């Protein structure tokens, strides 16, 4: 997953090694004492490991693209009072999942485009060759790859055009 997200601006990528079911809603900014706002337009949620099932269920409405603006509510105790906090989540983030779990992939396939790495003898041989080159010259991984730089510039160009179109 990290090889994919390196082509996108860092401020657009939220890399998550783990997350509790309601953690994403607590990323929201406070607007009033009982209202919070989270804008996920143009963001990429990168799950480095598969989150637990409850966490995945919490973000299904975002993945379904049912509505561009969704409200979540929860009760919070303040002293002897209980108040309702409204979290307004806007936008549909892209998601990248580091999982091969069949059940999860099946559920995500109804809400996403699924792309899995292709397995072939040539691909494995290329990976072994690359590891050999990196082991022989560990400094080489720090040299910029012109093809990767072109791809990164292309992503930035497309992103800028999309932002222009939206406004």
XYZ file of N, CA, C and O in Angstrom:
668
model
N 0.813 -1.202 0.000
C 0.000 0.000 0.000
C 0.852 1.260 0.000
O 0.492 2.239 -0.626
N 1.964 1.224 0.717
C 2.785 2.436 0.805
C 3.430 2.783 -0.530
O 3.705 3.951 -0.779
N 3.636 1.800 -1.389
C 4.197 2.102 -2.714
C 3.187 2.864 -3.563
O 3.549 3.646 -4.416
N 1.915 2.635 -3.329
C 0.868 3.336 -4.068
C 0.730 4.768 -3.586
O 0.679 5.702 -4.378
N 0.694 4.959 -2.288
C 0.414 6.291 -1.747
C 1.584 7.260 -1.873
O 1.383 8.460 -1.724
N 2.774 6.782 -2.163
C 3.912 7.706 -2.283
C 3.769 8.646 -3.483
O 4.462 9.643 -3.563
N 2.854 8.364 -4.379
C 2.632 9.226 -5.537
C 1.661 10.366 -5.246
O 1.436 11.218 -6.090
N 1.085 10.373 -4.064
C 0.094 11.384 -3.708
C 0.668 12.347 -2.676
O 1.558 11.983 -1.915
N 0.155 13.570 -2.647
C 0.639 14.528 -1.645
C 0.452 13.973 -0.229
O -0.601 13.403 0.083
N 1.464 14.150 0.613
C 1.413 13.622 1.980
C 0.187 14.091 2.748
O -0.380 13.345 3.543
N -0.230 15.343 2.513
C -1.362 15.877 3.278
C -2.689 15.213 2.896
O -3.678 15.358 3.608
N -2.709 14.468 1.796
C -3.934 13.788 1.368
C -4.033 12.359 1.879
O -5.082 11.729 1.775
N -2.933 11.821 2.404
C -2.882 10.417 2.809
C -2.932 10.309 4.333
O -2.143 10.927 5.037
N -3.875 9.527 4.815
C -3.973 9.230 6.252
C -3.601 7.750 6.390
O -4.394 6.868 6.055
N -2.370 7.477 6.821
C -1.892 6.102 6.968
C -2.241 5.589 8.350
O -1.909 6.215 9.352
N -2.889 4.439 8.392
C -3.373 3.886 9.655
C -2.831 2.479 9.865
O -3.102 1.582 9.073
N -2.080 2.301 10.933
C -1.589 0.977 11.288
C -2.644 0.190 12.046
O -2.619 -1.025 12.095
N -3.575 0.889 12.618
C -4.682 0.295 13.355
C -5.641 1.416 13.725
O -5.277 2.592 13.682
N -6.859 1.050 14.063
C -7.839 2.078 14.398
C -8.997 1.430 15.144
O -9.496 0.389 14.731
N -9.419 2.071 16.229
C -10.595 1.573 16.946
C -11.843 1.949 16.137
O -11.785 2.835 15.279
N -12.972 1.306 16.390
C -14.168 1.531 15.569
C -14.609 2.980 15.420
O -15.063 3.377 14.363
N -14.462 3.792 16.434
C -14.964 5.162 16.352
C -13.860 6.207 16.280
O -14.136 7.407 16.339
N -12.629 5.781 16.129
C -11.497 6.717 16.141
C -11.576 7.756 15.032
O -11.243 8.925 15.244
N -12.016 7.354 13.857
C -12.046 8.307 12.738
C -12.946 9.501 13.042
O -12.656 10.623 12.660
N -14.022 9.271 13.772
C -14.934 10.370 14.071
C -14.312 11.367 15.052
O -14.655 12.536 15.064
N -13.374 10.879 15.850
C -12.702 11.771 16.800
C -11.587 12.570 16.135
O -10.972 13.426 16.764
N -11.333 12.311 14.862
C -10.396 13.135 14.086
C -11.072 14.447 13.669
O -10.421 15.370 13.210
N -12.378 14.511 13.847
C -13.145 15.686 13.426
C -12.793 16.903 14.289
O -12.477 16.775 15.468
N -12.872 18.072 13.679
C -12.615 19.338 14.376
C -13.880 19.812 15.078
O -14.967 19.723 14.526
N -13.712 20.369 16.258
C -14.861 20.881 16.995
C -15.353 22.178 16.372
O -14.576 23.082 16.098
N -16.656 22.239 16.095
C -17.298 23.442 15.563
C -18.018 24.153 16.707
O -17.898 25.359 16.880
N -18.781 23.386 17.464
C -19.423 23.868 18.689
C -19.183 22.776 19.735
O -18.698 21.690 19.378
N -19.523 23.001 20.992
C -19.306 21.946 21.981
C -20.015 20.622 21.668
O -19.584 19.574 22.116
N -21.068 20.668 20.860
C -21.786 19.424 20.536
C -21.792 19.098 19.043
O -22.534 18.232 18.600
N -20.949 19.771 18.271
C -20.867 19.502 16.828
C -19.409 19.424 16.411
O -18.598 20.273 16.774
N -19.099 18.391 15.650
C -17.744 18.223 15.114
C -17.859 18.022 13.608
O -18.869 17.545 13.114
N -16.785 18.372 12.863
C -16.824 18.311 11.399
C -15.544 17.663 10.887
O -14.449 17.995 11.332
N -15.713 16.752 9.936
C -14.573 16.071 9.316
C -14.774 16.078 7.813
O -15.763 15.556 7.308
N -13.840 16.686 7.092
C -13.896 16.736 5.634
C -12.909 15.721 5.074
O -11.700 15.862 5.252
N -13.431 14.711 4.390
C -12.588 13.671 3.803
C -12.491 13.787 2.285
O -11.988 12.878 1.626
N -12.949 14.912 1.729
C -12.814 15.126 0.287
C -11.338 15.106 -0.100
O -10.520 15.776 0.510
N -11.019 14.333 -1.116
C -9.650 14.286 -1.617
C -8.676 13.541 -0.725
O -7.478 13.557 -0.974
N -9.160 12.866 0.307
C -8.278 12.137 1.225
C -8.194 10.668 0.830
O -9.079 10.122 0.173
N -7.108 10.044 1.250
C -6.898 8.620 1.028
C -6.682 7.988 2.394
O -5.770 8.387 3.122
N -7.533 7.043 2.752
C -7.343 6.292 3.982
C -6.562 5.038 3.623
O -7.051 4.181 2.878
N -5.364 4.944 4.143
C -4.484 3.811 3.841
C -4.418 2.921 5.081
O -3.861 3.311 6.107
N -5.015 1.736 4.987
C -5.006 0.792 6.097
C -3.843 -0.174 5.877
O -3.900 -1.031 5.006
N -2.794 -0.016 6.676
C -1.605 -0.844 6.526
C -1.869 -2.280 6.968
O -1.244 -3.214 6.473
N -2.772 -2.438 7.910
C -3.231 -3.751 8.362
C -4.750 -3.725 8.364
O -5.355 -2.665 8.508
N -5.358 -4.877 8.229
C -6.818 -4.940 8.227
C -7.346 -4.522 9.600
O -6.959 -5.081 10.609
N -8.215 -3.506 9.626
C -8.820 -3.132 10.907
C -9.851 -4.170 11.338
O -10.285 -4.990 10.527
N -10.248 -4.113 12.602
C -11.242 -5.090 13.056
C -12.584 -4.836 12.364
O -12.829 -3.776 11.798
N -13.442 -5.838 12.414
C -14.710 -5.792 11.670
C -15.596 -4.621 12.079
O -16.278 -4.033 11.249
N -15.619 -4.261 13.356
C -16.444 -3.138 13.811
C -15.969 -1.819 13.192
O -16.784 -0.972 12.834
N -14.674 -1.655 13.058
C -14.133 -0.444 12.437
C -14.561 -0.371 10.981
O -15.005 0.674 10.505
N -14.457 -1.472 10.278
C -14.851 -1.515 8.869
C -16.340 -1.189 8.734
O -16.737 -0.400 7.877
N -17.168 -1.739 9.611
C -18.613 -1.468 9.565
C -18.913 0.012 9.780
O -19.850 0.553 9.188
N -18.125 0.679 10.618
C -18.361 2.105 10.889
C -18.140 2.963 9.646
O -18.775 4.004 9.483
N -17.241 2.547 8.758
C -16.964 3.391 7.589
C -17.674 2.913 6.321
O -17.550 3.543 5.276
N -18.450 1.832 6.412
C -19.197 1.377 5.234
C -20.032 2.469 4.579
O -20.061 2.568 3.353
N -20.758 3.296 5.337
C -21.549 4.346 4.675
C -20.694 5.283 3.816
O -21.141 5.750 2.772
N -19.461 5.529 4.233
C -18.563 6.357 3.410
C -18.184 5.636 2.124
O -18.113 6.234 1.054
N -17.947 4.339 2.242
C -17.523 3.562 1.077
C -18.663 3.339 0.093
O -18.427 3.142 -1.097
N -19.889 3.369 0.581
C -21.049 3.140 -0.284
C -21.417 4.353 -1.122
O -22.192 4.245 -2.066
N -20.897 5.518 -0.756
C -21.220 6.759 -1.470
C -22.726 7.027 -1.477
O -23.273 7.516 -2.453
N -23.395 6.685 -0.378
C -24.836 6.921 -0.280
C -25.147 8.408 -0.270
O -26.044 8.874 -0.957
N -24.427 9.161 0.536
C -24.620 10.607 0.634
C -23.258 11.251 0.816
O -22.376 10.682 1.451
N -23.109 12.447 0.286
C -21.818 13.127 0.412
C -21.607 13.682 1.819
O -20.490 13.901 2.251
N -22.680 13.870 2.542
C -22.607 14.405 3.909
C -23.407 13.473 4.823
O -24.596 13.278 4.627
N -22.725 12.900 5.807
C -23.339 11.932 6.710
C -23.169 12.432 8.147
O -22.126 12.974 8.495
N -24.194 12.220 8.955
C -24.099 12.581 10.367
C -24.047 11.315 11.216
O -24.763 10.356 10.965
N -23.173 11.351 12.194
C -23.084 10.299 13.205
C -23.359 10.969 14.542
O -22.960 12.108 14.758
N -24.027 10.274 15.422
C -24.334 10.845 16.736
C -23.936 9.859 17.819
O -24.080 8.654 17.657
N -23.449 10.431 18.900
C -23.155 9.607 20.060
C -23.451 10.397 21.329
O -23.482 11.628 21.311
N -23.692 9.675 22.404
C -23.994 10.308 23.687
C -22.691 10.479 24.465
O -21.832 9.594 24.469
N -22.574 11.641 25.110
C -21.385 11.931 25.905
C -21.837 12.462 27.264
O -22.700 13.337 27.343
N -21.231 11.945 28.312
C -21.551 12.410 29.664
C -20.706 13.638 29.980
O -19.498 13.649 29.754
N -21.366 14.675 30.467
C -20.709 15.906 30.935
C -21.211 16.161 32.346
O -22.310 16.680 32.527
N -20.413 15.772 33.332
C -20.864 15.902 34.706
C -22.059 14.989 34.923
O -22.007 13.802 34.621
N -23.147 15.545 35.394
C -24.358 14.740 35.618
C -25.289 14.762 34.404
O -26.349 14.150 34.419
N -24.899 15.490 33.361
C -25.724 15.579 32.139
C -25.196 14.657 31.050
O -24.007 14.379 30.974
N -26.117 14.241 30.194
C -25.747 13.488 28.996
C -26.174 14.310 27.801
O -27.315 14.778 27.736
N -25.256 14.524 26.881
C -25.579 15.322 25.698
C -25.282 14.518 24.443
O -24.487 13.589 24.454
N -25.934 14.888 23.372
C -25.711 14.239 22.088
C -24.717 15.069 21.292
O -24.886 16.276 21.139
N -23.692 14.412 20.796
C -22.692 15.065 19.960
C -22.935 14.617 18.524
O -23.107 13.425 18.254
N -22.983 15.573 17.615
C -23.176 15.275 16.201
C -21.850 15.447 15.478
O -21.191 16.477 15.606
N -21.475 14.421 14.733
C -20.267 14.485 13.919
C -20.725 14.500 12.466
O -21.422 13.591 12.013
N -20.345 15.549 11.747
C -20.697 15.676 10.339
C -19.465 15.275 9.535
O -18.400 15.865 9.670
N -19.643 14.247 8.714
C -18.547 13.758 7.864
C -18.920 14.060 6.426
O -19.995 13.687 5.967
N -18.028 14.741 5.737
C -18.295 15.143 4.363
C -17.226 14.559 3.452
O -16.049 14.543 3.791
N -17.664 14.094 2.294
C -16.734 13.599 1.283
C -16.608 12.091 1.280
O -17.040 11.400 2.207
N -16.015 11.604 0.211
C -15.803 10.179 0.043
C -14.317 9.939 -0.146
O -13.765 10.172 -1.227
N -13.643 9.461 0.873
C -12.216 9.210 0.715
C -11.971 7.974 -0.132
O -12.807 7.070 -0.187
N -10.824 7.951 -0.785
C -10.369 6.713 -1.411
C -9.811 5.856 -0.283
O -9.359 6.381 0.741
N -9.869 4.557 -0.432
C -9.313 3.680 0.596
C -8.373 2.673 -0.046
O -8.609 2.205 -1.161
N -7.325 2.375 0.678
C -6.378 1.342 0.262
C -6.245 0.399 1.448
O -5.964 0.831 2.568
N -6.457 -0.879 1.197
C -6.472 -1.880 2.260
C -5.324 -2.858 2.073
O -5.139 -3.385 0.976
N -4.608 -3.132 3.135
C -3.555 -4.144 3.104
C -4.106 -5.455 3.633
O -3.821 -5.831 4.763
N -4.922 -6.130 2.845
C -5.511 -7.393 3.295
C -5.737 -8.327 2.105
O -5.903 -7.878 0.979
N -5.735 -9.601 2.415
C -6.109 -10.610 1.421
C -7.246 -11.468 1.959
O -7.577 -12.483 1.380
N -7.836 -11.038 3.060
C -8.923 -11.800 3.686
C -10.120 -11.856 2.738
O -10.710 -10.828 2.386
N -10.488 -13.060 2.330
C -11.527 -13.253 1.313
C -12.864 -12.633 1.702
O -13.510 -11.976 0.877
N -13.287 -12.814 2.952
C -14.588 -12.291 3.373
C -14.622 -10.758 3.283
O -15.595 -10.173 2.809
N -13.565 -10.138 3.720
C -13.520 -8.673 3.665
C -13.468 -8.186 2.216
O -14.146 -7.226 1.848
N -12.675 -8.838 1.395
C -12.585 -8.446 -0.010
C -13.933 -8.592 -0.706
O -14.299 -7.758 -1.527
N -14.667 -9.622 -0.360
C -15.992 -9.824 -0.957
C -16.921 -8.663 -0.581
O -17.618 -8.114 -1.417
N -16.918 -8.262 0.695
C -17.765 -7.155 1.144
C -17.316 -5.844 0.503
O -18.136 -5.046 0.050
N -16.021 -5.608 0.435
C -15.516 -4.370 -0.161
C -15.804 -4.295 -1.657
O -15.948 -3.207 -2.210
N -15.898 -5.433 -2.307
C -16.121 -5.438 -3.755
C -17.474 -4.843 -4.132
O -17.676 -4.417 -5.257
N -18.410 -4.780 -3.184
C -19.706 -4.158 -3.464
C -19.640 -2.645 -3.292
O -20.575 -1.940 -3.638
N -18.538 -2.142 -2.743
C -18.393 -0.716 -2.451
C -17.155 -0.104 -3.081
O -16.921 1.089 -2.944
N -16.339 -0.902 -3.725
C -15.031 -0.434 -4.205
C -14.632 -1.165 -5.474
O -15.237 -2.160 -5.846
N -13.561 -0.676 -6.048
C -12.886 -1.408 -7.123
C -11.737 -2.144 -6.452
O -10.928 -1.538 -5.748
N -11.676 -3.437 -6.630
C -10.655 -4.254 -5.982
C -9.544 -4.544 -6.991
O -9.810 -4.982 -8.103
N -8.327 -4.272 -6.584
C -7.161 -4.593 -7.414
C -6.184 -5.374 -6.552
O -5.758 -4.905 -5.508
N -5.887 -6.584 -6.970
C -4.937 -7.416 -6.239
C -3.677 -7.588 -7.074
O -3.741 -7.576 -8.305
N -2.557 -7.755 -6.404
C -1.314 -7.969 -7.153
C -1.407 -9.227 -8.014
O -2.011 -10.223 -7.611
N -0.827 -9.140 -9.178
C -0.801 -10.286 -10.082
C 0.357 -11.190 -9.666
O 1.459 -10.718 -9.401
N 0.094 -12.487 -9.616
C 1.128 -13.447 -9.240
C 1.556 -14.184 -10.498
O 0.738 -14.785 -11.177
N 2.842 -14.115 -10.797
C 3.357 -14.852 -11.944
C 4.829 -15.167 -11.694
O 5.485 -14.532 -10.857
N 5.340 -16.133 -12.424
C 6.747 -16.504 -12.292
C 7.630 -15.300 -12.633
O 8.598 -15.001 -11.925
N 7.286 -14.551 -13.697
C 8.084 -13.389 -14.091
C 8.088 -12.332 -12.992
O 9.128 -11.747 -12.685
N 6.946 -12.100 -12.384
C 6.875 -11.085 -11.328
C 7.757 -11.485 -10.145
O 8.475 -10.665 -9.590
N 7.708 -12.760 -9.755
C 8.559 -13.215 -8.657
C 10.039 -13.102 -9.026
O 10.858 -12.696 -8.207
N 10.384 -13.441 -10.275
C 11.779 -13.333 -10.709
C 12.232 -11.879 -10.704
O 13.329 -11.567 -10.261
N 11.355 -10.961 -11.172
C 11.679 -9.529 -11.143
C 11.900 -9.039 -9.711
O 12.807 -8.240 -9.449
N 11.087 -9.544 -8.776
C 11.231 -9.145 -7.370
C 12.555 -9.644 -6.796
O 13.258 -8.914 -6.088
N 12.927 -10.884 -7.128
C 14.205 -11.438 -6.661
C 15.365 -10.641 -7.264
O 16.326 -10.295 -6.558
N 15.270 -10.304 -8.559
C 16.315 -9.510 -9.211
C 16.447 -8.139 -8.541
O 17.554 -7.664 -8.280
N 15.324 -7.508 -8.257
C 15.341 -6.185 -7.631
C 15.969 -6.251 -6.244
O 16.759 -5.389 -5.867
N 15.617 -7.292 -5.473
C 16.210 -7.447 -4.143
C 17.720 -7.640 -4.244
O 18.473 -7.118 -3.413
N 18.165 -8.365 -5.262
C 19.604 -8.562 -5.458
C 20.318 -7.262 -5.763
O 21.387 -6.972 -5.214
N 19.707 -6.453 -6.627
C 20.293 -5.142 -6.971
C 20.338 -4.243 -5.743
O 21.349 -3.581 -5.477
N 19.251 -4.223 -4.957
C 19.209 -3.384 -3.751
C 20.215 -3.849 -2.713
O 20.823 -3.034 -2.015
N 20.422 -5.170 -2.607
C 21.400 -5.692 -1.648
C 22.822 -5.339 -2.081
O 23.686 -5.041 -1.262
N 23.060 -5.351 -3.403
C 24.390 -5.024 -3.918
C 24.684 -3.529 -3.839
O 25.837 -3.122 -3.695
N 23.657 -2.710 -3.935
C 23.837 -1.250 -3.888
C 22.747 -0.611 -3.064
O 21.809 -0.032 -3.619
N 22.803 -0.705 -1.729
C 21.710 -0.200 -0.895
C 21.418 1.288 -1.074
O 20.305 1.736 -0.838
N 22.377 2.048 -1.532
C 22.180 3.483 -1.766
C 21.279 3.756 -2.966
O 20.714 4.838 -3.084
N 21.113 2.779 -3.839
C 20.333 2.979 -5.058
C 18.870 3.298 -4.785
O 18.233 3.998 -5.562
N 18.327 2.807 -3.659
C 16.908 3.062 -3.379
C 16.644 4.525 -3.051
O 15.507 4.965 -3.065
N 17.696 5.300 -2.780
C 17.520 6.720 -2.474
C 17.619 7.601 -3.716
O 17.379 8.788 -3.656
N 17.976 7.005 -4.835
C 18.068 7.755 -6.088
C 16.671 7.824 -6.699
O 15.971 6.818 -6.810
N 16.266 9.021 -7.080
C 14.931 9.221 -7.644
C 14.794 8.493 -8.975
O 15.681 8.544 -9.824
N 13.671 7.843 -9.153
C 13.357 7.145 -10.385
C 12.578 8.119 -11.278
O 11.504 8.580 -10.890
N 13.088 8.446 -12.474
C 12.399 9.415 -13.346
C 10.960 9.007 -13.678
O 10.077 9.847 -13.743
N 10.709 7.724 -13.847
C 9.351 7.250 -14.153
C 8.406 7.526 -12.980
O 7.272 7.955 -13.170
N 8.891 7.283 -11.760
C 8.074 7.544 -10.584
C 7.803 9.037 -10.433
O 6.706 9.436 -10.063
N 8.792 9.857 -10.725
C 8.607 11.305 -10.634
C 7.568 11.791 -11.646
O 6.749 12.650 -11.339
N 7.593 11.250 -12.853
C 6.596 11.618 -13.865
C 5.196 11.237 -13.400
O 4.252 12.002 -13.559
N 5.077 10.048 -12.833
C 3.777 9.593 -12.350
C 3.288 10.489 -11.211
O 2.116 10.863 -11.174
N 4.183 10.867 -10.326
C 3.810 11.747 -9.214
C 3.336 13.102 -9.744
O 2.338 13.642 -9.274
N 4.022 13.654 -10.726
C 3.603 14.930 -11.325
C 2.253 14.793 -12.021
O 1.425 15.701 -11.970
N 2.015 13.658 -12.671
C 0.732 13.412 -13.326
C -0.397 13.383 -12.301
O -1.461 13.983 -12.510
N -0.185 12.705 -11.175
C -1.197 12.660 -10.113
C -1.472 14.069 -9.600
O -2.624 14.469 -9.418
N -0.427 14.871 -9.385
C -0.601 16.248 -8.912
C -1.377 17.088 -9.925
O -2.231 17.890 -9.562
N -1.111 16.890 -11.216
C -1.811 17.618 -12.270
C -3.303 17.265 -12.275
O -4.168 18.137 -12.308
N -3.591 15.965 -12.231
C -4.989 15.519 -12.235
C -5.711 16.044 -11.005
O -6.847 16.523 -11.086
N -5.052 15.981 -9.861
C -5.657 16.478 -8.616
C -5.987 17.965 -8.744
O -7.074 18.407 -8.374
N -5.076 18.746 -9.285
C -5.297 20.191 -9.445
C -6.474 20.449 -10.385
O -7.298 21.329 -10.133
N -6.573 19.694 -11.486
C -7.677 19.871 -12.426
C -9.010 19.510 -11.767
O -10.016 20.174 -11.993
N -9.017 18.457 -10.973
C -10.246 18.070 -10.281
C -10.675 19.132 -9.288
O -11.862 19.436 -9.157
N -9.724 19.720 -8.593
C -10.055 20.787 -7.647
C -10.584 22.009 -8.371
O -11.512 22.660 -7.909
N -10.013 22.336 -9.536
C -10.512 23.453 -10.345
C -11.952 23.178 -10.785
O -12.798 24.059 -10.757
N -12.217 21.955 -11.211
C -13.530 21.567 -11.697
C -14.571 21.668 -10.595
O -15.695 22.078 -10.831
N -14.171 21.288 -9.379
C -15.112 21.283 -8.254
C -15.530 22.702 -7.866
O -16.636 22.914 -7.407
N -14.649 23.677 -8.032
C -14.974 25.052 -7.604
C -15.677 25.844 -8.663
O -15.960 25.565 -9.712
